[in-house]
Amino acid sequence: MFANYDEAINWIHSRLKFGVKPGLKRMEWFLEKYNHPEENLQIIHVAGTNGKGSTISYMRHILIEAGYKVGTFTSPYIELFNERISVNGQPISDEAMLSLVNEIKPYVEQIEQTELGSPTEFEVITMMMYLYFGKYNQPDFLLLETGLGGRLDSTNVINHPLLSIITNVGYDHMNILGNTIEEIAAEKAGIIKSGVPVFTAIENENGIQVVKDVAKRKNAPLFIYGTDFNIVKHQLHRNGELFSLETSSYVYDDVLITMKGEHQTKNAALAISAIDYLKRKNIVNINEMQLKTALEKTNWIGRFEKVYDNPEVIIDGAHNIEGIESLVSTLKRHYGNRNIHFLVSILNDKNYEEMIHLLTRIASSIHFTSFDFPRAAKASELYSVCELGNKSYSDDWVEKIQNLLKIYENRGDDLIVVVGSLYFISHIRNYFYEKNNWNNIPL
């Protein structure tokens, strides 16, 4: 038994040594021991390469606005470990986390003595989540994000979710999920269940075909962005993006979102269409005004988030090629008249050469750094592959950000964009949290 929260969290993190173990056997073992708490939940299961967190955030805000109690399970965390398991956007308490760890630890020790082996960190957290929501604090709806892939992801032990959602699919975690879009899409499509409706915003035609084939085989109704629901009249708004959405049954006119970027309109379209479907099936009760109000309120920390005013600083956890492409598009769309200065830190298992090449297309300057993380690429390695002349590097990210803030203070034409690994963005956000003297970390 652990006496305090820190001991419990350290024990969870100690399980990182077991790495990633795709498969469901250990999770099924756990759930059987607890008499299947997941069966008590109404779940919307979300997979995809990019956009999972934003799509979940849109749905969370909509459902909360309509008066529902909403649980979320997301990863990774940005500021607080507890935010991975949240109710109505509020991370669970340290006391609840400690209690869950103490309850699950004997079972972890028990399974370690079997042929199934030691559970990973993510498996432990996932089991804690199912236990918390299924047994102790049951929400009206659980918005459930996969950790990696879908088919063999630890979350994929549910048999009858309300809906499955697959956001856009791109090249990431290829050492586990496959080298082609078709292979990656097949892993994501592994969350599709027999007869359960699927909504997707996959853009690649080959990826769409994979999902179509799986949905047909499982007799799952399929709704595809651009075919079954579609954005019309999209235009730039001073506060974000303004668009209308046509679903199979309704047109939502003049929807405003404050999360910037064309990719965010697609994430919002997924969320709206999913909620619209549940409304038509009389599973949720929500009016159009509540929905629009919720969408305008929606944010997602670490995703194109403004964290400082003078100079203006935006942080974005774009950590793969598709994420960088969306970031570049959004910057050109909303800040095309500004001088953009990037501060970049990327993990060494990413295609960082291509990511940096995309950033240099719009960069006035680009600066590289590193941070304390086993897979963080060295700043000098990132620097060496950059073709832009106006570049620099330093392994001390605090010194680098302080230097940039000093250089560009009171220069309204200049914008600093901090981009890369979400683990790095977490450090950066905490730095500005302290610098801004925020009383509460805005989630």
Tab-separated table of C-alpha atoms in Angstrom:
chain	number	residue	atom	x	y	z
A	1	MET	CA	0.000	0.000	0.000
A	2	PHE	CA	1.249	3.467	-0.862
A	3	ALA	CA	0.990	6.154	1.793
A	4	ASN	CA	0.839	9.164	-0.505
A	5	TYR	CA	0.152	10.336	-4.040
A	6	ASP	CA	3.803	10.799	-5.052
A	7	GLU	CA	4.642	7.204	-4.182
A	8	ALA	CA	1.678	5.988	-6.224
A	9	ILE	CA	2.581	8.068	-9.288
A	10	ASN	CA	6.219	7.008	-9.109
A	11	TRP	CA	5.086	3.387	-9.127
A	12	ILE	CA	2.975	3.994	-12.238
A	13	HIS	CA	5.875	5.697	-14.001
A	14	SER	CA	8.237	2.899	-13.022
A	15	ARG	CA	6.271	0.693	-15.382
A	16	LEU	CA	7.590	2.619	-18.373
A	17	LYS	CA	10.452	0.099	-18.349
A	18	PHE	CA	8.031	-2.492	-19.755
A	19	GLY	CA	7.615	-0.377	-22.890
A	20	VAL	CA	4.725	-0.874	-25.317
A	21	LYS	CA	3.064	-4.290	-25.476
A	22	PRO	CA	0.243	-4.293	-28.043
A	23	GLY	CA	-2.439	-6.780	-27.066
A	24	LEU	CA	-5.588	-7.169	-24.996
A	25	LYS	CA	-4.971	-10.288	-22.890
A	26	ARG	CA	-3.800	-8.508	-19.757
A	27	MET	CA	-6.632	-5.985	-19.924
A	28	GLU	CA	-9.180	-8.756	-20.353
A	29	TRP	CA	-7.713	-10.516	-17.326
A	30	PHE	CA	-8.063	-7.357	-15.219
A	31	LEU	CA	-11.620	-6.634	-16.315
A	32	GLU	CA	-12.671	-10.179	-15.517
A	33	LYS	CA	-11.291	-9.750	-11.979
A	34	TYR	CA	-13.401	-6.628	-11.535
A	35	ASN	CA	-16.561	-8.097	-13.062
A	36	HIS	CA	-16.311	-5.920	-16.188
A	37	PRO	CA	-16.840	-2.332	-15.008
A	38	GLU	CA	-16.602	-1.149	-18.629
A	39	GLU	CA	-20.003	-2.676	-19.318
A	40	ASN	CA	-21.596	-0.018	-17.090
A	41	LEU	CA	-20.516	2.793	-19.414
A	42	GLN	CA	-21.849	4.577	-22.498
A	43	ILE	CA	-18.664	5.029	-24.514
A	44	ILE	CA	-17.655	6.978	-27.591
A	45	HIS	CA	-14.362	5.448	-28.730
A	46	VAL	CA	-11.951	7.677	-30.676
A	47	ALA	CA	-8.895	6.602	-32.689
A	48	GLY	CA	-6.763	8.339	-35.322
A	49	THR	CA	-3.338	9.856	-35.918
A	50	ASN	CA	-4.180	13.530	-35.419
A	51	GLY	CA	-7.220	15.314	-34.009
A	52	LYS	CA	-8.343	12.831	-31.355
A	53	GLY	CA	-7.924	15.225	-28.443
A	54	SER	CA	-9.579	18.161	-30.195
A	55	THR	CA	-12.523	16.051	-31.361
A	56	ILE	CA	-13.022	14.764	-27.829
A	57	SER	CA	-12.802	18.295	-26.447
A	58	TYR	CA	-15.538	19.488	-28.826
A	59	MET	CA	-17.811	16.618	-27.819
A	60	ARG	CA	-17.060	17.131	-24.137
A	61	HIS	CA	-18.006	20.800	-24.258
A	62	ILE	CA	-21.199	20.053	-26.209
A	63	LEU	CA	-22.371	17.369	-23.803
A	64	ILE	CA	-21.515	19.431	-20.721
A	65	GLU	CA	-23.406	22.423	-22.166
A	66	ALA	CA	-26.439	20.147	-22.463
A	67	GLY	CA	-26.152	19.223	-18.793
A	68	TYR	CA	-24.501	15.816	-19.010
A	69	LYS	CA	-21.736	14.435	-16.814
A	70	VAL	CA	-18.836	13.558	-19.093
A	71	GLY	CA	-15.802	11.429	-18.372
A	72	THR	CA	-12.717	11.617	-20.565
A	73	PHE	CA	-9.636	9.454	-20.923
A	74	THR	CA	-6.886	11.128	-22.958
A	75	SER	CA	-3.141	10.955	-23.416
A	76	PRO	CA	-0.562	12.187	-22.989
A	77	TYR	CA	-1.090	14.766	-20.286
A	78	ILE	CA	0.179	18.330	-20.695
A	79	GLU	CA	0.279	19.789	-17.172
A	80	LEU	CA	-1.158	17.345	-14.658
A	81	PHE	CA	-0.887	13.565	-14.752
A	82	ASN	CA	-4.399	13.343	-13.287
A	83	GLU	CA	-5.910	15.120	-16.304
A	84	ARG	CA	-5.732	11.838	-18.209
A	85	ILE	CA	-8.792	10.771	-16.205
A	86	SER	CA	-11.181	13.718	-15.947
A	87	VAL	CA	-14.830	14.465	-15.199
A	88	ASN	CA	-16.361	17.500	-16.928
A	89	GLY	CA	-12.864	18.675	-17.736
A	90	GLN	CA	-11.617	18.468	-14.141
A	91	PRO	CA	-8.800	16.004	-13.378
A	92	ILE	CA	-9.559	13.435	-10.698
A	93	SER	CA	-8.195	14.193	-7.235
A	94	ASP	CA	-4.875	13.017	-5.860
A	95	GLU	CA	-6.826	11.070	-3.249
A	96	ALA	CA	-8.808	9.220	-5.918
A	97	MET	CA	-5.629	8.444	-7.849
A	98	LEU	CA	-3.939	7.081	-4.715
A	99	SER	CA	-6.954	4.944	-3.882
A	100	LEU	CA	-7.096	3.490	-7.400
A	101	VAL	CA	-3.405	2.614	-7.409
A	102	ASN	CA	-3.666	0.897	-4.035
A	103	GLU	CA	-6.676	-1.079	-5.231
A	104	ILE	CA	-5.117	-2.242	-8.474
A	105	LYS	CA	-1.548	-2.921	-7.285
A	106	PRO	CA	-2.236	-6.404	-5.786
A	107	TYR	CA	-3.735	-7.520	-9.099
A	108	VAL	CA	-0.735	-6.161	-10.984
A	109	GLU	CA	1.530	-8.206	-8.755
A	110	GLN	CA	-0.680	-11.239	-9.262
A	111	ILE	CA	-0.704	-11.084	-13.069
A	112	GLU	CA	3.061	-10.586	-13.125
A	113	GLN	CA	3.369	-14.137	-11.802
A	114	THR	CA	1.403	-15.531	-14.740
A	115	GLU	CA	2.414	-16.202	-18.328
A	116	LEU	CA	0.696	-12.930	-19.315
A	117	GLY	CA	3.560	-10.966	-17.795
A	118	SER	CA	3.916	-7.442	-16.452
A	119	PRO	CA	1.376	-4.766	-17.409
A	120	THR	CA	2.713	-1.593	-19.001
A	121	GLU	CA	2.217	1.905	-17.650
A	122	PHE	CA	-0.582	2.568	-20.121
A	123	GLU	CA	-2.341	-0.684	-19.270
A	124	VAL	CA	-2.280	0.201	-15.573
A	125	ILE	CA	-3.683	3.676	-16.228
A	126	THR	CA	-6.357	2.274	-18.534
A	127	MET	CA	-7.466	-0.255	-15.928
A	128	MET	CA	-7.626	2.501	-13.295
A	129	MET	CA	-9.798	4.522	-15.670
A	130	TYR	CA	-12.259	1.702	-16.295
A	131	LEU	CA	-12.424	1.005	-12.560
A	132	TYR	CA	-12.976	4.664	-11.659
A	133	PHE	CA	-15.682	5.379	-14.221
A	134	GLY	CA	-17.322	1.965	-14.160
A	135	LYS	CA	-17.431	1.478	-10.392
A	136	TYR	CA	-16.918	4.711	-8.458
A	137	ASN	CA	-17.892	7.771	-10.492
A	138	GLN	CA	-20.051	6.777	-13.425
A	139	PRO	CA	-20.543	9.513	-16.041
A	140	ASP	CA	-23.418	9.817	-18.469
A	141	PHE	CA	-20.900	9.411	-21.285
A	142	LEU	CA	-17.247	8.386	-21.476
A	143	LEU	CA	-15.160	9.852	-24.290
A	144	LEU	CA	-12.379	7.338	-24.724
A	145	GLU	CA	-9.168	8.041	-26.643
A	146	THR	CA	-6.948	5.222	-27.826
A	147	GLY	CA	-3.322	5.373	-26.785
A	148	LEU	CA	-1.681	3.810	-29.831
A	149	GLY	CA	-3.372	2.406	-32.913
A	150	GLY	CA	-6.688	0.802	-32.108
A	151	ARG	CA	-6.945	-2.908	-32.824
A	152	LEU	CA	-4.518	-3.930	-30.065
A	153	ASP	CA	-4.778	-0.779	-27.947
A	154	SER	CA	-5.477	-1.297	-24.246
A	155	THR	CA	-8.723	0.670	-24.475
A	156	ASN	CA	-10.125	-1.669	-27.128
A	157	VAL	CA	-11.676	-4.168	-24.718
A	158	ILE	CA	-15.171	-2.725	-25.043
A	159	ASN	CA	-17.726	-4.675	-27.057
A	160	HIS	CA	-20.614	-2.233	-27.464
A	161	PRO	CA	-19.628	1.453	-27.597
A	162	LEU	CA	-22.263	3.968	-28.638
A	163	LEU	CA	-20.103	5.156	-31.528
A	164	SER	CA	-16.641	4.714	-32.986
A	165	ILE	CA	-14.792	7.721	-34.397
A	166	ILE	CA	-11.650	7.624	-36.544
A	167	THR	CA	-10.034	11.009	-37.137
A	168	ASN	CA	-7.528	11.613	-39.908
A	169	VAL	CA	-4.820	8.995	-40.396
A	170	GLY	CA	-1.165	9.667	-41.201
A	171	TYR	CA	2.339	8.330	-40.801
A	172	ASP	CA	3.194	7.968	-37.115
A	173	HIS	CA	4.354	5.133	-34.846
A	174	MET	CA	5.213	3.236	-38.017
A	175	ASN	CA	7.491	0.826	-36.154
A	176	ILE	CA	4.346	-0.563	-34.503
A	177	LEU	CA	1.413	0.271	-36.778
A	178	GLY	CA	2.889	-0.340	-40.232
A	179	ASN	CA	4.635	1.456	-43.071
A	180	THR	CA	1.647	2.283	-45.295
A	181	ILE	CA	-1.537	4.278	-44.824
A	182	GLU	CA	-3.483	1.085	-45.487
A	183	GLU	CA	-1.711	-0.767	-42.672
A	184	ILE	CA	-2.084	2.141	-40.251
A	185	ALA	CA	-5.755	2.637	-41.156
A	186	ALA	CA	-6.382	-1.071	-40.585
A	187	GLU	CA	-5.006	-0.757	-37.044
A	188	LYS	CA	-7.199	2.285	-36.362
A	189	ALA	CA	-10.209	0.514	-37.844
A	190	GLY	CA	-9.699	-2.197	-35.256
A	191	ILE	CA	-11.973	-0.221	-32.914
A	192	ILE	CA	-14.963	-0.777	-35.221
A	193	LYS	CA	-17.491	-3.089	-33.569
A	194	SER	CA	-20.297	-5.160	-35.019
A	195	GLY	CA	-23.305	-2.964	-35.776
A	196	VAL	CA	-21.829	0.132	-34.106
A	197	PRO	CA	-21.904	3.346	-36.229
A	198	VAL	CA	-18.549	4.765	-37.339
A	199	PHE	CA	-17.694	8.376	-38.170
A	200	THR	CA	-14.428	9.183	-39.915
A	201	ALA	CA	-12.519	12.133	-41.355
A	202	ILE	CA	-9.775	10.136	-43.056
A	203	GLU	CA	-8.625	12.032	-46.147
A	204	ASN	CA	-6.527	9.395	-47.912
A	205	GLU	CA	-8.673	7.378	-50.331
A	206	ASN	CA	-6.805	4.135	-49.644
A	207	GLY	CA	-7.302	4.662	-45.923
A	208	ILE	CA	-11.012	5.325	-46.443
A	209	GLN	CA	-11.333	2.105	-48.443
A	210	VAL	CA	-9.800	0.108	-45.591
A	211	VAL	CA	-12.352	1.539	-43.158
A	212	LYS	CA	-15.165	0.889	-45.645
A	213	ASP	CA	-14.129	-2.746	-45.930
A	214	VAL	CA	-13.976	-3.264	-42.163
A	215	ALA	CA	-17.287	-1.463	-41.580
A	216	LYS	CA	-18.987	-3.553	-44.268
A	217	ARG	CA	-17.612	-6.774	-42.818
A	218	LYS	CA	-18.895	-5.835	-39.380
A	219	ASN	CA	-22.201	-4.422	-40.594
A	220	ALA	CA	-21.337	-1.064	-39.012
A	221	PRO	CA	-23.063	2.025	-40.461
A	222	LEU	CA	-20.346	4.326	-41.823
A	223	PHE	CA	-20.427	8.131	-42.095
A	224	ILE	CA	-17.554	9.741	-44.013
A	225	TYR	CA	-16.511	13.402	-43.965
A	226	GLY	CA	-17.002	14.901	-47.404
A	227	THR	CA	-19.668	12.368	-48.341
A	228	ASP	CA	-22.161	11.916	-45.507
A	229	PHE	CA	-21.415	15.157	-43.684
A	230	ASN	CA	-19.661	18.147	-45.143
A	231	ILE	CA	-18.473	21.666	-44.338
A	232	VAL	CA	-19.844	24.459	-46.518
A	233	LYS	CA	-19.332	28.243	-46.506
A	234	HIS	CA	-16.066	28.058	-44.564
A	235	GLN	CA	-14.467	31.457	-43.986
A	236	LEU	CA	-11.848	33.108	-41.836
A	237	HIS	CA	-13.169	34.824	-38.689
A	238	ARG	CA	-11.266	37.266	-36.492
A	239	ASN	CA	-11.772	34.890	-33.575
A	240	GLY	CA	-11.191	31.624	-35.404
A	241	GLU	CA	-13.140	29.750	-38.077
A	242	LEU	CA	-16.730	30.245	-39.255
A	243	PHE	CA	-18.511	27.536	-41.234
A	244	SER	CA	-21.744	25.680	-41.844
A	245	LEU	CA	-22.117	21.908	-41.605
A	246	GLU	CA	-24.491	19.695	-43.542
A	247	THR	CA	-25.302	16.350	-41.943
A	248	SER	CA	-27.654	13.719	-43.306
A	249	SER	CA	-30.558	15.307	-41.462
A	250	TYR	CA	-29.768	18.941	-40.685
A	251	VAL	CA	-27.753	22.023	-41.623
A	252	TYR	CA	-25.901	23.802	-38.817
A	253	ASP	CA	-25.422	27.352	-40.106
A	254	ASP	CA	-22.750	29.836	-38.970
A	255	VAL	CA	-20.836	27.663	-36.534
A	256	LEU	CA	-17.948	29.544	-34.893
A	257	ILE	CA	-14.958	27.784	-33.373
A	258	THR	CA	-12.084	29.632	-31.721
A	259	MET	CA	-9.591	26.816	-32.273
A	260	LYS	CA	-7.857	27.980	-35.428
A	261	GLY	CA	-7.162	25.984	-38.571
A	262	GLU	CA	-8.997	24.139	-41.334
A	263	HIS	CA	-8.141	20.852	-39.615
A	264	GLN	CA	-10.066	22.035	-36.554
A	265	THR	CA	-13.198	22.571	-38.622
A	266	LYS	CA	-12.962	18.904	-39.639
A	267	ASN	CA	-12.509	17.835	-36.022
A	268	ALA	CA	-15.521	19.948	-35.086
A	269	ALA	CA	-17.499	18.430	-37.957
A	270	LEU	CA	-16.776	14.950	-36.613
A	271	ALA	CA	-17.919	15.972	-33.136
A	272	ILE	CA	-21.089	17.710	-34.347
A	273	SER	CA	-22.056	14.836	-36.629
A	274	ALA	CA	-21.549	12.278	-33.873
A	275	ILE	CA	-23.669	14.280	-31.418
A	276	ASP	CA	-26.255	14.923	-34.136
A	277	TYR	CA	-26.549	11.164	-34.646
A	278	LEU	CA	-27.038	10.549	-30.920
A	279	LYS	CA	-29.660	13.293	-30.875
A	280	ARG	CA	-31.568	11.671	-33.732
A	281	LYS	CA	-31.485	8.381	-31.848
A	282	ASN	CA	-32.868	10.129	-28.721
A	283	ILE	CA	-29.731	9.256	-26.753
A	284	VAL	CA	-28.906	12.892	-26.045
A	285	ASN	CA	-31.122	15.944	-25.755
A	286	ILE	CA	-29.458	19.131	-26.944
A	287	ASN	CA	-30.543	22.165	-28.924
A	288	GLU	CA	-28.628	24.051	-31.592
A	289	MET	CA	-27.922	27.050	-29.378
A	290	GLN	CA	-26.310	24.864	-26.713
A	291	LEU	CA	-24.213	23.157	-29.364
A	292	LYS	CA	-22.976	26.412	-30.901
A	293	THR	CA	-22.243	27.947	-27.500
A	294	ALA	CA	-20.209	24.890	-26.537
A	295	LEU	CA	-18.182	24.897	-29.750
A	296	GLU	CA	-17.257	28.547	-29.332
A	297	LYS	CA	-16.032	27.802	-25.789
A	298	THR	CA	-13.948	24.788	-26.781
A	299	ASN	CA	-10.200	24.795	-26.420
A	300	TRP	CA	-7.564	22.084	-26.119
A	301	ILE	CA	-4.402	22.880	-24.240
A	302	GLY	CA	-1.136	22.698	-26.107
A	303	ARG	CA	-2.832	22.875	-29.506
A	304	PHE	CA	-2.303	26.235	-31.201
A	305	GLU	CA	-2.605	27.863	-27.795
A	306	LYS	CA	-1.608	31.451	-27.099
A	307	VAL	CA	0.367	31.572	-23.841
A	308	TYR	CA	1.992	35.024	-23.856
A	309	ASP	CA	1.193	38.507	-25.172
A	310	ASN	CA	4.403	40.513	-25.560
A	311	PRO	CA	5.835	39.090	-27.667
A	312	GLU	CA	2.949	36.906	-28.785
A	313	VAL	CA	3.778	33.248	-28.202
A	314	ILE	CA	1.814	30.271	-29.517
A	315	ILE	CA	2.537	26.673	-28.506
A	316	ASP	CA	1.509	23.687	-30.598
A	317	GLY	CA	2.086	19.990	-30.045
A	318	ALA	CA	2.514	19.158	-33.727
A	319	HIS	CA	4.688	16.054	-33.448
A	320	ASN	CA	4.390	14.398	-36.850
A	321	ILE	CA	4.318	15.439	-40.510
A	322	GLU	CA	0.520	15.773	-40.701
A	323	GLY	CA	0.506	17.896	-37.549
A	324	ILE	CA	3.206	20.182	-38.941
A	325	GLU	CA	1.316	20.530	-42.230
A	326	SER	CA	-1.799	21.629	-40.324
A	327	LEU	CA	0.230	24.062	-38.224
A	328	VAL	CA	1.869	25.640	-41.279
A	329	SER	CA	-1.505	25.962	-43.003
A	330	THR	CA	-3.049	27.613	-39.938
A	331	LEU	CA	-0.164	30.058	-39.527
A	332	LYS	CA	-0.350	31.070	-43.189
A	333	ARG	CA	-4.117	31.482	-42.863
A	334	HIS	CA	-4.178	33.547	-39.663
A	335	TYR	CA	-0.684	35.058	-39.383
A	336	GLY	CA	0.436	35.335	-42.989
A	337	ASN	CA	1.599	38.936	-42.497
A	338	ARG	CA	3.817	38.187	-39.470
A	339	ASN	CA	7.483	37.254	-39.071
A	340	ILE	CA	7.369	33.748	-37.591
A	341	HIS	CA	10.153	32.496	-35.334
A	342	PHE	CA	10.064	28.809	-34.411
A	343	LEU	CA	11.471	27.144	-31.309
A	344	VAL	CA	11.542	23.408	-31.996
A	345	SER	CA	12.188	20.195	-30.075
A	346	ILE	CA	11.302	16.823	-31.587
A	347	LEU	CA	11.706	13.200	-30.528
A	348	ASN	CA	14.425	11.266	-32.330
A	349	ASP	CA	12.051	8.571	-33.606
A	350	LYS	CA	10.107	11.067	-35.727
A	351	ASN	CA	10.751	12.081	-39.332
A	352	TYR	CA	12.169	15.356	-38.090
A	353	GLU	CA	14.059	16.222	-41.287
A	354	GLU	CA	10.825	16.504	-43.277
A	355	MET	CA	9.041	18.252	-40.371
A	356	ILE	CA	11.779	20.896	-40.186
A	357	HIS	CA	11.729	21.321	-43.975
A	358	LEU	CA	8.004	22.133	-43.820
A	359	LEU	CA	8.566	24.730	-41.070
A	360	THR	CA	11.341	26.492	-42.970
A	361	ARG	CA	8.904	27.347	-45.769
A	362	ILE	CA	7.288	30.023	-43.611
A	363	ALA	CA	9.984	30.691	-40.982
A	364	SER	CA	11.800	33.990	-40.589
A	365	SER	CA	14.073	32.186	-38.145
A	366	ILE	CA	14.170	28.753	-36.573
A	367	HIS	CA	15.782	27.715	-33.301
A	368	PHE	CA	16.357	24.234	-31.949
A	369	THR	CA	16.595	22.921	-28.435
A	370	SER	CA	16.221	19.751	-26.403
A	371	PHE	CA	14.775	18.706	-23.053
A	372	ASP	CA	15.132	16.018	-20.431
A	373	PHE	CA	13.471	13.040	-22.076
A	374	PRO	CA	15.031	9.728	-23.197
A	375	ARG	CA	13.879	10.010	-26.822
A	376	ALA	CA	14.451	13.748	-27.295
A	377	ALA	CA	16.627	14.519	-30.309
A	378	LYS	CA	19.740	16.581	-29.682
A	379	ALA	CA	19.433	20.222	-30.641
A	380	SER	CA	22.592	19.970	-32.754
A	381	GLU	CA	21.083	17.083	-34.761
A	382	LEU	CA	17.968	19.087	-35.557
A	383	TYR	CA	20.088	22.127	-36.413
A	384	SER	CA	22.266	20.131	-38.819
A	385	VAL	CA	19.374	19.117	-41.080
A	386	CYS	CA	17.830	22.600	-41.302
A	387	GLU	CA	18.365	24.430	-44.590
A	388	LEU	CA	17.364	27.897	-43.349
A	389	GLY	CA	20.220	30.339	-42.911
A	390	ASN	CA	18.726	32.190	-39.932
A	391	LYS	CA	18.949	29.379	-37.371
A	392	SER	CA	20.486	28.576	-33.999
A	393	TYR	CA	20.528	25.848	-31.370
A	394	SER	CA	20.974	25.401	-27.629
A	395	ASP	CA	20.399	22.390	-25.378
A	396	ASP	CA	19.110	24.747	-22.678
A	397	TRP	CA	15.481	25.389	-23.657
A	398	VAL	CA	14.845	27.802	-20.760
A	399	GLU	CA	17.742	30.005	-21.802
A	400	LYS	CA	16.605	29.847	-25.412
A	401	ILE	CA	13.008	30.876	-24.759
A	402	GLN	CA	14.136	33.683	-22.455
A	403	ASN	CA	16.464	34.957	-25.156
A	404	LEU	CA	13.719	34.910	-27.786
A	405	LEU	CA	11.282	36.713	-25.501
A	406	LYS	CA	13.850	39.445	-24.922
A	407	ILE	CA	14.694	39.853	-28.614
A	408	TYR	CA	11.103	40.114	-29.839
A	409	GLU	CA	9.500	42.077	-27.018
A	410	ASN	CA	7.573	45.126	-28.264
A	411	ARG	CA	7.867	43.962	-31.877
A	412	GLY	CA	4.289	43.516	-33.017
A	413	ASP	CA	5.182	42.074	-36.422
A	414	ASP	CA	6.954	39.110	-34.851
A	415	LEU	CA	5.407	35.882	-33.586
A	416	ILE	CA	7.118	33.102	-31.630
A	417	VAL	CA	5.787	29.593	-32.219
A	418	VAL	CA	6.982	26.774	-29.977
A	419	VAL	CA	6.411	23.419	-31.643
A	420	GLY	CA	7.222	19.732	-31.302
A	421	SER	CA	6.790	16.889	-28.868
A	422	LEU	CA	3.828	17.151	-26.508
A	423	TYR	CA	6.218	16.259	-23.702
A	424	PHE	CA	8.254	19.341	-24.606
A	425	ILE	CA	5.126	21.466	-24.930
A	426	SER	CA	4.217	20.388	-21.401
A	427	HIS	CA	7.487	21.884	-20.105
A	428	ILE	CA	6.988	25.075	-22.102
A	429	ARG	CA	3.424	25.513	-20.937
A	430	ASN	CA	4.434	25.078	-17.322
A	431	TYR	CA	7.123	27.748	-17.823
A	432	PHE	CA	4.533	30.257	-19.041
A	433	TYR	CA	2.091	29.136	-16.349
A	434	GLU	CA	4.614	30.344	-13.773
A	435	LYS	CA	5.628	33.411	-15.786
A	436	ASN	CA	2.014	34.540	-16.184
A	437	ASN	CA	1.198	33.765	-12.540
A	438	TRP	CA	-1.908	31.844	-13.563
A	439	ASN	CA	-3.820	30.921	-10.404
A	440	ASN	CA	-5.217	27.851	-12.105
A	441	ILE	CA	-3.886	25.983	-15.099
A	442	PRO	CA	-6.537	26.567	-17.766
A	443	LEU	CA	-7.558	23.208	-19.183
